[in-house]
């Protein structure tokens, strides 16, 4: 599904980083969506190193491209 495609791409751009997995829940921001929807938590800010990660423009671009790639991969699978 869409969630798996997104998670695979994020693992590719951030190897070695832990993952909190995929959870299904009726989050308000995606509840009632008529199309596939995902709420993506990119980083949990727990310390100074997390702020450094968020401050990196290069890293934010990689994360954004990974999300786009994951969505496109999902769409390609759905079209088949």
PDB file of C-alpha atoms in Angstrom:
ATOM      1  CA  UNK A   1       0.000   0.000   0.000  1.00  0.00           C
ATOM      2  CA  UNK A   2       0.853   3.655   0.046  1.00  0.00           C
ATOM      3  CA  UNK A   3       2.219   3.464   3.590  1.00  0.00           C
ATOM      4  CA  UNK A   4       4.654   0.689   2.674  1.00  0.00           C
ATOM      5  CA  UNK A   5       5.891   2.572  -0.398  1.00  0.00           C
ATOM      6  CA  UNK A   6       6.512   5.680   1.680  1.00  0.00           C
ATOM      7  CA  UNK A   7       8.320   3.766   4.409  1.00  0.00           C
ATOM      8  CA  UNK A   8      10.587   1.947   1.916  1.00  0.00           C
ATOM      9  CA  UNK A   9      11.648   5.219   0.339  1.00  0.00           C
ATOM     10  CA  UNK A  10      12.333   6.873   3.693  1.00  0.00           C
ATOM     11  CA  UNK A  11      14.529   3.931   4.706  1.00  0.00           C
ATOM     12  CA  UNK A  12      16.533   4.356   1.492  1.00  0.00           C
ATOM     13  CA  UNK A  13      17.329   8.016   2.185  1.00  0.00           C
ATOM     14  CA  UNK A  14      17.897   7.513   5.910  1.00  0.00           C
ATOM     15  CA  UNK A  15      19.541   4.098   6.313  1.00  0.00           C
ATOM     16  CA  UNK A  16      20.324   3.136   9.868  1.00  0.00           C
ATOM     17  CA  UNK A  17      17.671   5.426  11.317  1.00  0.00           C
ATOM     18  CA  UNK A  18      15.107   3.743  13.452  1.00  0.00           C
ATOM     19  CA  UNK A  19      11.525   3.466  12.363  1.00  0.00           C
ATOM     20  CA  UNK A  20       8.416   3.587  14.453  1.00  0.00           C
ATOM     21  CA  UNK A  21       6.627   1.550  11.812  1.00  0.00           C
ATOM     22  CA  UNK A  22       3.304   2.010  10.133  1.00  0.00           C
ATOM     23  CA  UNK A  23       0.233   2.490  12.248  1.00  0.00           C
ATOM     24  CA  UNK A  24      -3.349   2.632  11.139  1.00  0.00           C
ATOM     25  CA  UNK A  25      -5.502   5.000  13.101  1.00  0.00           C
ATOM     26  CA  UNK A  26      -8.322   7.450  12.414  1.00  0.00           C
ATOM     27  CA  UNK A  27      -6.154  10.573  12.696  1.00  0.00           C
ATOM     28  CA  UNK A  28      -8.257  13.704  12.261  1.00  0.00           C
ATOM     29  CA  UNK A  29      -6.159  15.033   9.364  1.00  0.00           C
ATOM     30  CA  UNK A  30      -6.741  11.912   7.223  1.00  0.00           C
ATOM     31  CA  UNK A  31     -10.112  10.738   8.540  1.00  0.00           C
ATOM     32  CA  UNK A  32     -12.766  10.756   5.879  1.00  0.00           C
ATOM     33  CA  UNK A  33     -10.288  11.077   3.015  1.00  0.00           C
ATOM     34  CA  UNK A  34     -11.790   9.739  -0.203  1.00  0.00           C
ATOM     35  CA  UNK A  35      -8.361   8.869  -1.607  1.00  0.00           C
ATOM     36  CA  UNK A  36      -5.426   7.057  -0.031  1.00  0.00           C
ATOM     37  CA  UNK A  37      -3.956   9.283   2.666  1.00  0.00           C
ATOM     38  CA  UNK A  38      -0.947   9.145   4.943  1.00  0.00           C
ATOM     39  CA  UNK A  39       0.271  11.188   7.872  1.00  0.00           C
ATOM     40  CA  UNK A  40       4.078  11.087   7.865  1.00  0.00           C
ATOM     41  CA  UNK A  41       6.136  11.885  10.939  1.00  0.00           C
ATOM     42  CA  UNK A  42       9.580  12.774   9.633  1.00  0.00           C
ATOM     43  CA  UNK A  43      11.385  13.249  12.924  1.00  0.00           C
ATOM     44  CA  UNK A  44      10.545  13.269  16.595  1.00  0.00           C
ATOM     45  CA  UNK A  45      12.332  16.217  18.190  1.00  0.00           C
ATOM     46  CA  UNK A  46      13.832  14.963  21.423  1.00  0.00           C
ATOM     47  CA  UNK A  47      17.184  16.700  21.498  1.00  0.00           C
ATOM     48  CA  UNK A  48      19.656  19.065  19.868  1.00  0.00           C
ATOM     49  CA  UNK A  49      20.701  16.548  17.196  1.00  0.00           C
ATOM     50  CA  UNK A  50      17.107  16.404  15.945  1.00  0.00           C
ATOM     51  CA  UNK A  51      17.108  20.168  15.472  1.00  0.00           C
ATOM     52  CA  UNK A  52      20.318  19.869  13.468  1.00  0.00           C
ATOM     53  CA  UNK A  53      18.700  17.273  11.219  1.00  0.00           C
ATOM     54  CA  UNK A  54      15.712  19.534  10.599  1.00  0.00           C
ATOM     55  CA  UNK A  55      17.978  22.520   9.872  1.00  0.00           C
ATOM     56  CA  UNK A  56      19.706  20.712   7.003  1.00  0.00           C
ATOM     57  CA  UNK A  57      18.155  21.894   3.717  1.00  0.00           C
ATOM     58  CA  UNK A  58      19.825  19.021   1.868  1.00  0.00           C
ATOM     59  CA  UNK A  59      18.219  16.501   4.222  1.00  0.00           C
ATOM     60  CA  UNK A  60      14.770  18.099   3.895  1.00  0.00           C
ATOM     61  CA  UNK A  61      15.080  17.918   0.097  1.00  0.00           C
ATOM     62  CA  UNK A  62      16.043  14.214   0.292  1.00  0.00           C
ATOM     63  CA  UNK A  63      13.069  13.509   2.577  1.00  0.00           C
ATOM     64  CA  UNK A  64      10.722  15.384   0.259  1.00  0.00           C
ATOM     65  CA  UNK A  65      11.988  13.530  -2.796  1.00  0.00           C
ATOM     66  CA  UNK A  66      11.616  10.220  -0.936  1.00  0.00           C
ATOM     67  CA  UNK A  67       7.969  11.045  -0.177  1.00  0.00           C
ATOM     68  CA  UNK A  68       7.273  11.960  -3.805  1.00  0.00           C
ATOM     69  CA  UNK A  69       9.009   8.798  -5.029  1.00  0.00           C
ATOM     70  CA  UNK A  70       7.044   6.656  -2.564  1.00  0.00           C
ATOM     71  CA  UNK A  71       3.751   8.149  -3.741  1.00  0.00           C
ATOM     72  CA  UNK A  72       4.673   7.691  -7.410  1.00  0.00           C
ATOM     73  CA  UNK A  73       5.710   4.076  -6.784  1.00  0.00           C
ATOM     74  CA  UNK A  74       2.376   3.443  -5.086  1.00  0.00           C
ATOM     75  CA  UNK A  75       0.476   4.980  -8.020  1.00  0.00           C
ATOM     76  CA  UNK A  76       2.410   2.826 -10.500  1.00  0.00           C
ATOM     77  CA  UNK A  77       1.435  -0.292  -8.540  1.00  0.00           C
ATOM     78  CA  UNK A  78      -2.223   0.778  -8.419  1.00  0.00           C
ATOM     79  CA  UNK A  79      -2.418   1.374 -12.176  1.00  0.00           C
ATOM     80  CA  UNK A  80      -1.359  -2.185 -12.996  1.00  0.00           C
TER      81      UNK A  80
END
